[in-house]
Amino acid sequence: MPKVKVARKSTSIDMTAMCDVAFLLLTFFILTAKPRIEDPVPVDVPGSVKDIKLPEENIAVITVGEKKAFFSVEGNDVRKAVLEQMGGLYNIQFTPQEMNKFAALPVFGVPIQSLKQFLALDVEQRQRYPQPGIPRDSVSDELFNWIRESRKAVKALHNQEMRVSIKGDSKEEYPTIKDVIAILQRQKVNKFSLITSLRGASKD
């Protein structure tokens, strides 16, 4: 009896669909990834045993290091609104270009009287600029006003209460942290979180 020859089939696989999926996934991760914000001063946050992620919106972070305070608030629309409000308080007119630069600024720590000069620098110059920190004294009340105006902007734009977190160096002296907490309490903000790193996890 003659053997039946089985026709050989091609072993090539159409990879088009897989490439499309891989490309879509890559695009998704690129668009949704959030770059790590570099701290203006080295901050070695204390460790903790619980891992609770920060919300991605309606939050302000006060970074404390080298006895200075730095401020950041999430949301380009919120940042623009806050800068406009702060300009009104301190009689400083910011241009649309300065507003756009400020909206892209992740964190800053300069007095508002120096903010125009700071915004005029390019990215590399701003990274090298020795920021003195936001004044915390009761005369200018700048840090107090940045927090208060941010809370107003978040409420007006997103109809949400702004959350506040403090990112402090584990070796920072207590008086600086105490100043920041006192400023929050003057606004009756008694609920805030402290940013820590998961104990045993890499801090990079």
Coordinates of C-alpha atoms in Angstrom, one line a residue:
M1 CA 0.0 0.0 0.0
P2 CA 1.5 3.3 -1.0
K3 CA 2.3 5.8 1.8
V4 CA 0.2 8.9 1.9
K5 CA 2.3 12.0 1.7
V6 CA 1.3 14.7 4.1
A7 CA 1.7 18.0 2.5
R8 CA 4.2 20.2 4.4
K9 CA 2.8 23.4 5.7
S10 CA 4.8 26.5 6.2
T11 CA 6.0 27.1 9.8
S12 CA 6.1 30.9 9.5
I13 CA 3.8 32.7 11.8
D14 CA 2.2 36.1 11.0
M15 CA 3.7 38.4 13.7
T16 CA 1.8 41.5 12.5
A17 CA -0.9 41.3 15.2
M18 CA 1.7 40.7 18.0
C19 CA 3.8 43.7 16.8
D20 CA 0.7 45.8 16.9
V21 CA -0.2 44.8 20.4
A22 CA 3.4 45.3 21.6
F23 CA 3.5 48.8 20.0
L24 CA 0.2 49.7 21.6
L25 CA 1.4 48.6 25.0
L26 CA 4.6 50.5 24.6
T27 CA 2.7 53.7 23.6
F28 CA 0.4 53.3 26.6
F29 CA 3.3 53.0 29.0
I30 CA 5.1 55.9 27.5
L31 CA 2.0 58.2 27.7
T32 CA 1.0 57.2 31.2
A33 CA 4.5 57.1 32.8
K34 CA 5.2 59.9 35.2
P35 CA 8.8 61.0 35.4
R36 CA 10.5 61.1 38.7
I37 CA 10.8 64.6 40.1
E38 CA 14.3 65.5 41.2
D39 CA 14.4 67.1 44.6
P40 CA 16.0 70.6 44.6
V41 CA 18.2 69.5 47.6
P42 CA 19.2 65.9 48.7
V43 CA 16.4 64.5 50.8
D44 CA 16.9 61.1 52.5
V45 CA 13.3 60.3 53.5
P46 CA 12.8 58.1 56.6
G47 CA 11.7 54.5 56.2
S48 CA 8.4 52.9 57.0
V49 CA 6.8 49.5 56.8
K50 CA 3.6 50.4 55.0
D51 CA 3.4 51.2 51.3
I52 CA 0.6 53.7 50.5
K53 CA 1.0 55.5 47.2
L54 CA 0.5 59.3 46.9
P55 CA -2.5 60.4 44.9
E56 CA -1.7 61.8 41.5
E57 CA -3.9 64.9 41.7
N58 CA -5.2 67.5 44.1
I59 CA -2.1 67.2 46.3
A60 CA 0.6 69.6 47.3
V61 CA 4.0 68.4 48.6
I62 CA 6.2 70.5 50.8
T63 CA 9.8 69.3 50.6
V64 CA 12.0 70.1 53.5
G65 CA 15.8 69.8 53.4
E66 CA 18.9 71.8 54.5
K67 CA 16.5 74.0 56.6
K68 CA 14.7 75.2 53.5
A69 CA 11.1 74.6 52.3
F70 CA 10.2 73.9 48.7
F71 CA 6.7 73.7 47.3
S72 CA 4.9 71.8 44.5
V73 CA 1.3 71.3 43.6
E74 CA -0.1 68.8 41.1
G75 CA -1.9 70.0 37.9
N76 CA -0.9 72.5 35.3
D77 CA -4.2 74.3 35.5
V78 CA -3.9 74.6 39.3
R79 CA -0.3 75.9 39.0
K80 CA -1.4 78.6 36.6
A81 CA -4.3 79.7 38.8
V82 CA -2.1 79.7 41.9
L83 CA 0.5 81.8 40.2
E84 CA -2.1 84.3 39.1
Q85 CA -3.5 84.5 42.6
M86 CA -0.1 84.9 44.2
G87 CA 0.8 87.7 41.6
G88 CA -2.4 89.5 42.7
L89 CA -1.4 89.2 46.4
Y90 CA 2.1 90.5 45.8
N91 CA 1.4 92.9 43.0
I92 CA 3.4 91.0 40.4
Q93 CA 2.2 90.7 36.8
F94 CA 3.3 87.4 35.2
T95 CA 3.2 87.0 31.4
P96 CA 1.5 84.1 29.6
Q97 CA 5.0 82.7 28.9
E98 CA 6.0 82.8 32.5
M99 CA 2.6 81.2 33.5
N100 CA 3.4 78.3 31.0
K101 CA 6.9 77.9 32.4
F102 CA 5.6 77.8 36.0
A103 CA 2.9 75.3 35.0
A104 CA 5.7 73.0 33.9
L105 CA 7.8 73.6 37.0
P106 CA 7.6 70.5 39.2
V107 CA 9.0 72.0 42.4
F108 CA 10.5 75.4 43.4
G109 CA 11.9 77.2 46.4
V110 CA 12.5 80.8 45.7
P111 CA 10.9 84.0 47.1
I112 CA 8.1 85.3 44.9
Q113 CA 10.1 88.5 44.3
S114 CA 12.8 86.3 42.6
L115 CA 10.4 84.1 40.7
K116 CA 10.5 86.0 37.5
Q117 CA 14.3 85.8 37.3
F118 CA 14.1 82.1 38.2
L119 CA 11.6 81.4 35.4
A120 CA 13.8 83.3 32.9
L121 CA 16.5 80.6 33.4
D122 CA 16.6 77.6 31.2
V123 CA 16.2 74.1 32.6
E124 CA 19.9 73.4 33.2
Q125 CA 20.4 76.8 34.8
R126 CA 17.5 76.3 37.1
Q127 CA 18.9 72.9 38.2
R128 CA 22.2 74.6 39.1
Y129 CA 20.5 77.6 40.7
P130 CA 21.0 77.6 44.5
Q131 CA 17.3 78.0 45.6
P132 CA 17.1 79.6 49.0
G133 CA 13.7 78.1 49.9
I134 CA 10.3 79.7 50.2
P135 CA 10.3 82.3 53.1
R136 CA 8.4 81.0 56.1
D137 CA 8.4 84.1 58.2
S138 CA 5.1 85.7 59.3
V139 CA 6.0 89.0 57.6
S140 CA 5.9 87.9 54.0
D141 CA 3.9 84.7 54.8
E142 CA 4.9 83.3 51.5
L143 CA 4.7 79.6 52.2
F144 CA 1.4 80.1 54.1
N145 CA 0.0 81.9 51.0
W146 CA 1.3 79.4 48.5
I147 CA -0.6 76.6 50.4
R148 CA -3.7 78.7 51.0
E149 CA -4.0 79.8 47.3
S150 CA -3.4 76.3 46.1
R151 CA -6.2 75.0 48.3
K152 CA -8.5 77.7 46.8
A153 CA -7.5 76.8 43.3
V154 CA -8.0 73.1 43.7
K155 CA -11.4 73.7 45.3
A156 CA -12.4 76.1 42.5
L157 CA -11.1 74.0 39.6
H158 CA -11.7 70.4 40.8
N159 CA -14.2 70.9 43.6
Q160 CA -11.9 68.8 45.8
E161 CA -10.1 69.4 49.1
M162 CA -6.4 69.6 48.5
R163 CA -4.3 67.0 50.3
V164 CA -0.9 68.0 51.8
S165 CA 2.2 65.9 52.2
I166 CA 5.5 66.8 53.8
K167 CA 8.7 65.2 52.4
G168 CA 11.4 65.8 54.9
D169 CA 14.9 64.6 55.2
S170 CA 15.3 62.0 58.0
K171 CA 18.2 64.1 59.4
E172 CA 16.4 67.4 59.2
E173 CA 16.4 69.4 62.4
Y174 CA 12.9 69.5 64.0
P175 CA 12.5 73.3 64.0
T176 CA 12.1 73.4 60.2
I177 CA 9.4 70.7 60.2
K178 CA 7.8 72.4 63.2
D179 CA 7.6 75.7 61.2
V180 CA 5.8 73.9 58.3
I181 CA 3.4 72.1 60.6
A182 CA 2.6 75.4 62.4
I183 CA 1.8 77.0 59.0
L184 CA -0.5 74.2 58.1
Q185 CA -2.3 74.4 61.5
R186 CA -2.8 78.2 61.1
Q187 CA -5.0 77.2 58.1
K188 CA -6.6 74.5 60.2
V189 CA -5.0 71.8 58.1
N190 CA -4.4 69.2 60.8
K191 CA -4.5 66.2 58.5
F192 CA -1.4 65.7 56.4
S193 CA 0.8 62.9 55.5
L194 CA 4.6 62.4 55.7
I195 CA 6.3 60.9 52.7
T196 CA 8.5 57.9 53.5
S197 CA 10.2 55.1 51.6
L198 CA 9.4 51.5 52.1
R199 CA 11.9 50.1 54.5
G200 CA 14.3 47.8 52.6
A201 CA 13.3 49.2 49.2
S202 CA 15.6 51.2 47.0
K203 CA 15.3 55.0 47.4
D204 CA 16.2 55.7 43.7

